[in-house]
Amino acid sequence: MSLLLFSLLLLASPQGTLAADQQPPAKPILTPIFKDPSTSLYTIPIKDGAAPLVLDLAGPLLWSTCAPAHRTIPCNSSVCRVAGRNPQAGCACTSGGQPNTNTNSTGRRCTCTACPYNLATGQCGRGDVTAVPLSANATDGRNPLFPVSFSAFGSCAPDALLASLPSGAAGVAGLSRLPLSLPSQVASVLRVAKRFALCLPTSGARSGAAIFGGGPFQLLAAPPVNVAEGFFEDPHPFHFLKNPRNGAYYVRVTGIEVNNERVPLPPGIFDLHARSGTGGVMLSTMTPYTTLRSEIYRPLRRAFDAATSGIPRAAPVEPFEMCYQVSALSSTRLGFGVANIVLLLDGGGSWLLAGNASLVQVNDRTVCFAFLEMGSATVVPGSPAVIFGGFQMEDHLLLFDLEKEAFGFRGPLPGIRTHCGNFDFSMGSS
């Protein structure tokens, strides 16, 4: 599949690009990540000469609005068969072939279509599969080095599918483990490792960074630090879990602690059920705050409430239920000085959620408990037990190795006196 995908993309690439000239660099590519203050979603400026794309860590493919005349893919191609896999649950659209009405299709009778999906609204559409021109910078993991242009297969989408995305966004870049995701196609086209790293920024005032293709990930500090050091070489990595019904990344959580005390939860509450695809802890950049089923959220909230009982409360601010007075809180390198939340991971690991991940400031006087309860309408067959949201992943380096099916993280980065805004985007020398 990788060789076929590479060959087809070479044919579809615009003239003059590195991909079209068959000179792909053996270096990873780099793009900044921006946080939209209105939606709390993250974008990357990777679509060549066009508006940014929204990052969807669980998204199966890349999709965007298209010009009326665009290249199409025959419906009997291998790429089209891949595009039809893993349809979104509840989406009435079906992928496959459609009669050809495109004026730039060179007489093909049947063109390939896909079903792009907007996780923010739960809406899906139908669009032609096409070659999308992309551009970024090659990197050595320390600086951008030189521009790289290439193409990837993606789906056209109707303008209405952009609802609830950041203003000016052209579509979505899916980062899942599936063949038509952005990381998978970058690896095939540019002949780099099937790995990527994300460092999500905490605000729109500074950018984070994404590297596709592996390698180091250096952040400015005293001295500069390669935050990814050792992960890709680890012979015993932490593996992400796979859901047969989608391409998202799941992590095996065994429990939660608040202030070093285990939160009482039902046995097996975090389990991902292999056949139904229900349950588990799914990572999501399209969900701003971690959202938990009621039987997890309520014990967690009670435990945090008890551990912070001496801090004066403030009136709740939607969508949050429990809020505090900013003036009563101290500050630390890891955010507000409150009880730590710790996710206990399979194999003895843990994920620290300090004050910078457990409390969000909603106005000058108020901070709130940054977790939400999953509504009953959301708990359906195939839904996760926990959707681990973007806010809790900010200022961590997230690392994915799709070949080894491995996941890792480094952080919280302020604990080592750096942050995701500290990637040096000044042009280096190749």
Protein backbone atom coordinates (compact mmCIF):
# COMPACT_ATOMS: atom_id res chain seq x y z
CA MET A 1 0.00 0.00 0.00
CA SER A 2 2.80 2.45 0.83
CA LEU A 3 4.49 2.06 -2.59
CA LEU A 4 1.17 2.44 -4.42
CA LEU A 5 0.25 5.49 -2.37
CA PHE A 6 3.65 7.04 -3.05
CA SER A 7 3.41 6.39 -6.79
CA LEU A 8 -0.08 7.81 -7.12
CA LEU A 9 0.83 10.90 -5.17
CA LEU A 10 3.82 11.53 -7.43
CA LEU A 11 1.47 11.52 -10.39
CA ALA A 12 -0.95 13.84 -8.62
CA SER A 13 1.66 16.31 -7.33
CA PRO A 14 1.89 19.78 -8.89
CA GLN A 15 4.86 20.37 -11.14
CA GLY A 16 7.89 21.95 -9.50
CA THR A 17 7.42 20.45 -6.05
CA LEU A 18 9.96 18.15 -4.46
CA ALA A 19 7.48 15.30 -4.63
CA ALA A 20 6.82 15.82 -8.33
CA ASP A 21 10.56 15.95 -9.04
CA GLN A 22 10.98 12.66 -7.18
CA GLN A 23 13.39 14.30 -4.74
CA PRO A 24 11.66 13.90 -1.37
CA PRO A 25 13.94 14.87 1.50
CA ALA A 26 14.96 12.21 3.98
CA LYS A 27 14.10 14.64 6.75
CA PRO A 28 10.99 15.08 8.86
CA ILE A 29 8.76 18.10 8.30
CA LEU A 30 7.79 20.80 10.76
CA THR A 31 4.76 23.06 11.12
CA PRO A 32 3.65 25.46 13.86
CA ILE A 33 0.47 24.75 15.81
CA PHE A 34 -1.88 27.59 16.73
CA LYS A 35 -4.68 27.56 19.30
CA ASP A 36 -7.89 29.33 18.34
CA PRO A 37 -9.15 31.32 21.36
CA SER A 38 -12.81 31.13 20.32
CA THR A 39 -13.09 27.36 19.85
CA SER A 40 -10.03 26.07 21.78
CA LEU A 41 -9.16 23.97 18.72
CA TYR A 42 -5.71 23.76 17.11
CA THR A 43 -4.71 24.55 13.54
CA ILE A 44 -1.66 24.02 11.33
CA PRO A 45 -0.81 26.12 8.23
CA ILE A 46 0.05 23.16 6.00
CA LYS A 47 -2.34 23.52 3.06
CA ASP A 48 -0.23 25.12 0.33
CA GLY A 49 -1.21 28.76 -0.18
CA ALA A 50 -4.53 28.34 1.59
CA ALA A 51 -6.24 28.60 4.97
CA PRO A 52 -5.10 26.39 7.88
CA LEU A 53 -6.41 22.95 8.76
CA VAL A 54 -7.74 21.91 12.17
CA LEU A 55 -5.89 19.09 13.93
CA ASP A 56 -8.03 16.02 14.62
CA LEU A 57 -5.95 13.41 16.41
CA ALA A 58 -8.60 10.76 15.75
CA GLY A 59 -9.46 11.85 12.20
CA PRO A 60 -9.12 9.20 9.46
CA LEU A 61 -8.22 11.55 6.60
CA LEU A 62 -7.53 15.07 5.47
CA TRP A 63 -10.50 17.09 4.18
CA SER A 64 -11.11 20.65 3.03
CA THR A 65 -13.23 22.76 0.74
CA CYS A 66 -12.22 22.50 -2.93
CA ALA A 67 -12.35 24.61 -6.05
CA PRO A 68 -15.20 23.66 -8.44
CA ALA A 69 -12.63 22.21 -10.88
CA HIS A 70 -10.35 19.75 -9.07
CA ARG A 71 -8.59 16.50 -9.80
CA THR A 72 -10.43 13.31 -9.01
CA ILE A 73 -9.48 9.69 -8.34
CA PRO A 74 -11.10 6.70 -10.12
CA CYS A 75 -13.49 4.77 -7.93
CA ASN A 76 -11.87 1.42 -8.77
CA SER A 77 -8.48 2.48 -7.36
CA SER A 78 -6.83 1.04 -4.26
CA VAL A 79 -6.87 4.49 -2.69
CA CYS A 80 -10.65 4.60 -3.05
CA ARG A 81 -11.02 1.26 -1.28
CA VAL A 82 -8.92 2.62 1.60
CA ALA A 83 -10.99 5.82 1.72
CA GLY A 84 -14.12 3.77 2.35
CA ARG A 85 -12.81 1.98 5.43
CA ASN A 86 -13.83 2.80 9.00
CA PRO A 87 -16.95 4.89 8.28
CA GLN A 88 -17.98 7.21 11.08
CA ALA A 89 -20.65 5.66 13.30
CA GLY A 90 -23.99 7.35 12.78
CA CYS A 91 -22.94 8.95 9.48
CA ALA A 92 -25.52 8.30 6.75
CA CYS A 93 -23.00 9.03 4.01
CA THR A 94 -21.34 6.13 2.22
CA SER A 95 -17.95 6.27 0.51
CA GLY A 96 -17.24 4.80 -2.89
CA GLY A 97 -18.01 5.75 -6.48
CA GLN A 98 -20.21 8.47 -7.88
CA PRO A 99 -21.09 9.36 -11.49
CA ASN A 100 -18.52 11.84 -12.75
CA THR A 101 -19.61 15.47 -13.19
CA ASN A 102 -16.21 17.11 -12.68
CA THR A 103 -14.84 19.07 -15.63
CA ASN A 104 -11.23 18.24 -14.71
CA SER A 105 -11.57 14.48 -14.53
CA THR A 106 -10.23 13.44 -17.96
CA GLY A 107 -13.29 11.47 -18.96
CA ARG A 108 -13.53 9.05 -16.04
CA ARG A 109 -16.97 7.56 -15.68
CA CYS A 110 -16.80 7.03 -11.94
CA THR A 111 -14.96 9.12 -9.35
CA CYS A 112 -13.99 8.19 -5.81
CA THR A 113 -15.82 9.87 -2.94
CA ALA A 114 -15.29 9.91 0.81
CA CYS A 115 -17.29 11.02 3.84
CA PRO A 116 -15.51 13.81 5.74
CA TYR A 117 -16.67 14.19 9.33
CA ASN A 118 -16.67 17.19 11.65
CA LEU A 119 -16.27 15.88 15.19
CA ALA A 120 -17.04 19.31 16.65
CA THR A 121 -20.61 19.22 15.28
CA GLY A 122 -21.13 15.50 14.66
CA GLN A 123 -21.96 16.27 11.02
CA CYS A 124 -20.66 14.48 7.96
CA GLY A 125 -20.74 15.18 4.24
CA ARG A 126 -19.68 13.70 0.94
CA GLY A 127 -16.90 14.87 -1.36
CA ASP A 128 -14.55 13.79 -4.13
CA VAL A 129 -11.23 12.27 -3.14
CA THR A 130 -8.56 14.50 -4.63
CA ALA A 131 -4.87 15.41 -4.39
CA VAL A 132 -4.42 18.26 -1.90
CA PRO A 133 -1.27 20.40 -2.26
CA LEU A 134 0.57 20.78 1.04
CA SER A 135 3.71 22.58 2.19
CA ALA A 136 5.87 22.71 5.31
CA ASN A 137 9.54 22.98 6.23
CA ALA A 138 12.02 20.15 6.54
CA THR A 139 13.60 20.05 9.99
CA ASP A 140 16.44 18.56 11.97
CA GLY A 141 14.28 18.72 15.09
CA ARG A 142 15.90 21.98 16.15
CA ASN A 143 14.97 24.50 13.42
CA PRO A 144 13.15 24.64 10.10
CA LEU A 145 15.66 24.03 7.27
CA PHE A 146 14.06 24.46 3.82
CA PRO A 147 10.57 24.44 2.26
CA VAL A 148 8.98 21.19 1.14
CA SER A 149 5.93 20.96 -1.14
CA PHE A 150 4.03 17.72 -1.73
CA SER A 151 0.52 16.37 -2.18
CA ALA A 152 -1.64 14.07 -0.12
CA PHE A 153 -4.97 12.43 -0.82
CA GLY A 154 -7.88 14.13 0.89
CA SER A 155 -11.59 14.66 0.53
CA CYS A 156 -13.42 17.71 -0.69
CA ALA A 157 -16.11 18.91 1.68
CA PRO A 158 -19.11 21.25 1.49
CA ASP A 159 -18.73 24.69 3.07
CA ALA A 160 -21.42 23.81 5.63
CA LEU A 161 -19.10 21.20 7.17
CA LEU A 162 -16.83 24.00 8.43
CA ALA A 163 -19.40 24.96 11.08
CA SER A 164 -17.96 25.34 14.61
CA LEU A 165 -14.38 25.20 13.34
CA PRO A 166 -12.04 28.18 13.83
CA SER A 167 -12.85 31.13 11.63
CA GLY A 168 -10.88 30.95 8.41
CA ALA A 169 -10.07 27.23 8.64
CA ALA A 170 -10.33 25.34 5.34
CA GLY A 171 -10.92 21.88 6.81
CA VAL A 172 -9.37 19.19 9.00
CA ALA A 173 -6.09 17.27 9.06
CA GLY A 174 -6.75 13.79 10.44
CA LEU A 175 -3.82 12.34 12.41
CA SER A 176 -5.11 8.83 13.12
CA ARG A 177 -3.25 5.56 12.58
CA LEU A 178 -5.18 4.88 9.33
CA PRO A 179 -3.58 4.86 5.83
CA LEU A 180 -4.98 8.20 4.60
CA SER A 181 -4.15 10.18 7.72
CA LEU A 182 -1.63 13.00 7.39
CA PRO A 183 1.19 11.17 9.30
CA SER A 184 0.74 8.00 7.23
CA GLN A 185 0.82 9.88 3.93
CA VAL A 186 3.79 12.07 4.93
CA ALA A 187 5.72 8.88 5.71
CA SER A 188 4.82 7.33 2.35
CA VAL A 189 5.39 10.37 0.16
CA LEU A 190 8.46 11.90 1.82
CA ARG A 191 10.06 8.56 2.76
CA VAL A 192 10.41 9.38 6.43
CA ALA A 193 9.59 7.37 9.53
CA LYS A 194 5.93 6.73 10.32
CA ARG A 195 6.16 8.81 13.47
CA PHE A 196 4.97 12.20 14.64
CA ALA A 197 5.13 14.49 17.65
CA LEU A 198 2.75 17.22 18.82
CA CYS A 199 3.34 20.00 21.31
CA LEU A 200 0.05 21.85 21.85
CA PRO A 201 0.27 25.52 22.91
CA THR A 202 -1.65 26.91 25.87
CA SER A 203 -2.87 30.08 24.16
CA GLY A 204 -3.12 31.89 20.86
CA ALA A 205 -0.32 34.22 21.89
CA ARG A 206 2.38 31.66 21.05
CA SER A 207 2.58 28.70 18.71
CA GLY A 208 3.31 25.09 19.48
CA ALA A 209 4.91 22.71 17.00
CA ALA A 210 4.32 19.45 15.15
CA ILE A 211 6.99 17.25 13.56
CA PHE A 212 6.06 14.46 11.15
CA GLY A 213 8.73 11.85 10.45
CA GLY A 214 10.42 11.29 13.82
CA GLY A 215 13.77 12.55 15.01
CA PRO A 216 14.63 14.91 17.87
CA PHE A 217 12.31 17.62 19.22
CA GLN A 218 14.38 20.38 20.78
CA LEU A 219 12.88 23.16 22.87
CA LEU A 220 14.66 26.26 24.08
CA ALA A 221 15.68 26.02 27.72
CA ALA A 222 18.86 26.55 29.72
CA PRO A 223 20.42 24.56 28.09
CA PRO A 224 18.18 23.56 25.11
CA VAL A 225 16.63 20.13 25.64
CA ASN A 226 15.69 17.33 23.22
CA VAL A 227 12.38 16.42 24.82
CA ALA A 228 11.90 13.37 22.57
CA GLU A 229 15.23 11.82 23.57
CA GLY A 230 15.07 8.06 24.00
CA PHE A 231 11.42 7.57 23.05
CA PHE A 232 11.81 6.25 19.52
CA GLU A 233 14.72 4.03 20.59
CA ASP A 234 12.94 2.51 23.60
CA PRO A 235 12.83 -1.29 23.12
CA HIS A 236 9.83 -1.58 25.47
CA PRO A 237 7.54 1.34 24.62
CA PHE A 238 4.10 2.07 26.03
CA HIS A 239 1.65 0.86 23.39
CA PHE A 240 -1.53 2.65 22.46
CA LEU A 241 -4.71 0.58 22.21
CA LYS A 242 -6.53 0.15 18.91
CA ASN A 243 -10.29 0.32 18.48
CA PRO A 244 -11.50 -1.86 15.58
CA ARG A 245 -14.18 0.72 14.79
CA ASN A 246 -11.96 3.77 14.30
CA GLY A 247 -8.36 4.90 13.95
CA ALA A 248 -8.12 6.85 17.21
CA TYR A 249 -5.44 6.44 19.86
CA TYR A 250 -6.47 4.94 23.21
CA VAL A 251 -4.36 4.68 26.35
CA ARG A 252 -4.75 1.99 28.99
CA VAL A 253 -5.68 3.71 32.26
CA THR A 254 -6.05 1.61 35.40
CA GLY A 255 -7.12 4.24 37.94
CA ILE A 256 -7.08 7.86 39.13
CA GLU A 257 -5.53 9.41 42.23
CA VAL A 258 -6.31 12.80 43.76
CA ASN A 259 -3.88 14.12 46.36
CA ASN A 260 -2.25 10.64 46.51
CA GLU A 261 -5.58 8.98 47.33
CA ARG A 262 -7.12 6.44 44.93
CA VAL A 263 -10.52 7.56 43.61
CA PRO A 264 -13.08 4.75 44.18
CA LEU A 265 -14.28 3.63 40.74
CA PRO A 266 -16.06 0.52 39.42
CA PRO A 267 -13.72 -2.31 38.31
CA GLY A 268 -12.97 -2.29 34.59
CA ILE A 269 -14.48 1.17 34.11
CA PHE A 270 -11.69 2.22 31.71
CA ASP A 271 -11.60 -0.99 29.66
CA LEU A 272 -11.85 -0.82 25.86
CA HIS A 273 -14.07 -3.66 24.66
CA ALA A 274 -12.47 -5.18 21.59
CA ARG A 275 -15.61 -6.31 19.74
CA SER A 276 -17.96 -3.38 20.29
CA GLY A 277 -15.30 -0.66 20.37
CA THR A 278 -17.02 0.79 23.44
CA GLY A 279 -15.15 2.27 26.40
CA GLY A 280 -11.49 3.10 26.80
CA VAL A 281 -9.66 6.40 27.15
CA MET A 282 -9.40 8.16 23.78
CA LEU A 283 -7.08 11.08 23.04
CA SER A 284 -8.80 13.96 21.24
CA THR A 285 -7.67 17.38 20.03
CA MET A 286 -11.26 18.13 18.94
CA THR A 287 -12.57 17.98 22.51
CA PRO A 288 -11.35 21.05 24.43
CA TYR A 289 -11.69 19.58 27.95
CA THR A 290 -11.53 16.01 29.19
CA THR A 291 -15.03 14.55 29.26
CA LEU A 292 -15.87 11.51 31.39
CA ARG A 293 -18.81 9.20 31.86
CA SER A 294 -20.89 10.05 34.92
CA GLU A 295 -19.63 7.06 36.91
CA ILE A 296 -16.07 8.39 36.53
CA TYR A 297 -16.67 12.14 36.54
CA ARG A 298 -18.73 12.32 39.74
CA PRO A 299 -16.31 10.39 41.99
CA LEU A 300 -13.42 12.42 40.53
CA ARG A 301 -15.20 15.71 41.18
CA ARG A 302 -16.08 14.67 44.74
CA ALA A 303 -12.46 13.71 45.44
CA PHE A 304 -11.12 17.00 44.05
CA ASP A 305 -13.81 18.92 45.93
CA ALA A 306 -12.73 17.30 49.20
CA ALA A 307 -9.02 17.86 48.49
CA THR A 308 -9.64 21.58 47.84
CA SER A 309 -12.23 22.16 50.57
CA GLY A 310 -10.21 25.00 52.11
CA ILE A 311 -10.27 27.11 48.91
CA PRO A 312 -13.15 29.62 48.61
CA ARG A 313 -15.58 28.77 45.83
CA ALA A 314 -16.90 31.01 43.08
CA ALA A 315 -20.17 30.86 41.17
CA PRO A 316 -20.06 28.17 38.45
CA VAL A 317 -19.36 29.34 34.91
CA GLU A 318 -20.76 27.19 32.11
CA PRO A 319 -19.94 24.58 31.04
CA PHE A 320 -18.07 23.94 34.31
CA GLU A 321 -19.72 22.89 37.58
CA MET A 322 -17.11 23.68 40.24
CA CYS A 323 -15.19 26.97 40.36
CA TYR A 324 -12.82 28.81 42.71
CA GLN A 325 -11.75 32.36 43.50
CA VAL A 326 -8.47 33.17 41.77
CA SER A 327 -7.41 35.46 44.62
CA ALA A 328 -7.39 32.50 47.04
CA LEU A 329 -4.98 30.40 44.97
CA SER A 330 -1.19 30.39 44.95
CA SER A 331 0.82 29.95 41.78
CA THR A 332 3.52 27.37 41.06
CA ARG A 333 5.63 26.47 38.06
CA LEU A 334 2.90 23.92 37.22
CA GLY A 335 -0.04 26.29 37.52
CA PHE A 336 -2.33 26.92 40.45
CA GLY A 337 -1.30 25.33 43.73
CA VAL A 338 -3.98 22.66 44.19
CA ALA A 339 -4.13 18.91 44.76
CA ASN A 340 -2.60 16.89 41.92
CA ILE A 341 -4.63 14.50 39.78
CA VAL A 342 -2.71 11.47 38.55
CA LEU A 343 -3.83 9.01 35.88
CA LEU A 344 -2.44 5.56 36.66
CA LEU A 345 -1.31 3.82 33.47
CA ASP A 346 -0.83 0.20 32.59
CA GLY A 347 2.67 -1.05 33.41
CA GLY A 348 3.17 1.25 36.39
CA GLY A 349 3.37 4.57 34.54
CA SER A 350 1.44 7.70 35.45
CA TRP A 351 0.30 10.99 33.92
CA LEU A 352 0.46 14.00 36.23
CA LEU A 353 -2.30 16.59 35.88
CA ALA A 354 -1.20 19.48 38.07
CA GLY A 355 -2.95 22.81 38.50
CA ASN A 356 -2.18 23.89 34.93
CA ALA A 357 -4.22 20.92 33.66
CA SER A 358 -6.91 20.60 36.34
CA LEU A 359 -8.03 24.25 36.55
CA VAL A 360 -8.83 26.65 33.72
CA GLN A 361 -9.12 30.40 34.23
CA VAL A 362 -12.43 31.62 32.80
CA ASN A 363 -12.21 35.30 33.82
CA ASP A 364 -10.13 37.64 35.97
CA ARG A 365 -11.65 36.38 39.22
CA THR A 366 -12.57 32.75 38.54
CA VAL A 367 -10.94 29.43 37.74
CA CYS A 368 -12.89 26.21 37.23
CA PHE A 369 -12.41 22.46 37.48
CA ALA A 370 -11.49 21.70 33.86
CA PHE A 371 -13.35 18.40 33.44
CA LEU A 372 -16.84 17.78 32.07
CA GLU A 373 -19.49 15.12 32.53
CA MET A 374 -20.45 13.14 29.44
CA GLY A 375 -24.11 13.64 28.59
CA SER A 376 -26.39 10.62 28.36
CA ALA A 377 -26.85 11.23 24.61
CA THR A 378 -23.08 10.86 24.13
CA VAL A 379 -22.89 7.45 25.85
CA VAL A 380 -23.81 5.20 22.92
CA PRO A 381 -22.36 1.94 21.58
CA GLY A 382 -18.81 2.62 20.42
CA SER A 383 -18.33 5.71 22.58
CA PRO A 384 -15.29 6.06 24.88
CA ALA A 385 -15.49 6.03 28.67
CA VAL A 386 -13.18 9.07 28.71
CA ILE A 387 -12.33 11.56 25.98
CA PHE A 388 -9.00 13.03 27.04
CA GLY A 389 -9.17 16.60 25.79
CA GLY A 390 -6.76 19.12 24.35
CA PHE A 391 -6.48 21.33 27.44
CA GLN A 392 -5.07 18.46 29.50
CA MET A 393 -2.50 17.68 26.76
CA GLU A 394 -1.18 21.23 26.39
CA ASP A 395 2.47 21.86 27.28
CA HIS A 396 3.21 18.14 26.95
CA LEU A 397 5.15 16.59 24.08
CA LEU A 398 3.00 13.81 22.62
CA LEU A 399 4.90 11.16 20.64
CA PHE A 400 3.44 8.53 18.30
CA ASP A 401 5.21 5.69 16.48
CA LEU A 402 2.71 4.07 14.11
CA GLU A 403 5.02 1.20 13.14
CA LYS A 404 5.61 0.13 16.75
CA GLU A 405 2.06 1.17 17.77
CA ALA A 406 3.73 3.14 20.54
CA PHE A 407 2.69 6.30 22.40
CA GLY A 408 4.61 8.43 24.85
CA PHE A 409 4.51 11.85 26.43
CA ARG A 410 6.92 14.20 28.15
CA GLY A 411 5.69 16.74 30.62
CA PRO A 412 4.30 18.81 32.04
CA LEU A 413 7.06 20.80 30.29
CA PRO A 414 7.00 23.78 32.69
CA GLY A 415 8.40 21.30 35.22
CA ILE A 416 11.66 21.35 33.26
CA ARG A 417 11.44 25.13 32.69
CA THR A 418 10.24 25.10 29.10
CA HIS A 419 6.95 24.94 27.21
CA CYS A 420 5.50 24.17 23.78
CA GLY A 421 6.00 27.78 22.66
CA ASN A 422 9.78 27.33 22.91
CA PHE A 423 10.48 25.67 19.57
CA ASP A 424 12.97 27.79 17.63
CA PHE A 425 11.30 28.63 14.30
CA SER A 426 14.23 30.70 13.02
CA MET A 427 15.55 29.16 9.80
CA GLY A 428 18.53 26.87 10.29
CA SER A 429 21.08 25.57 7.79
CA SER A 430 20.76 22.18 6.12
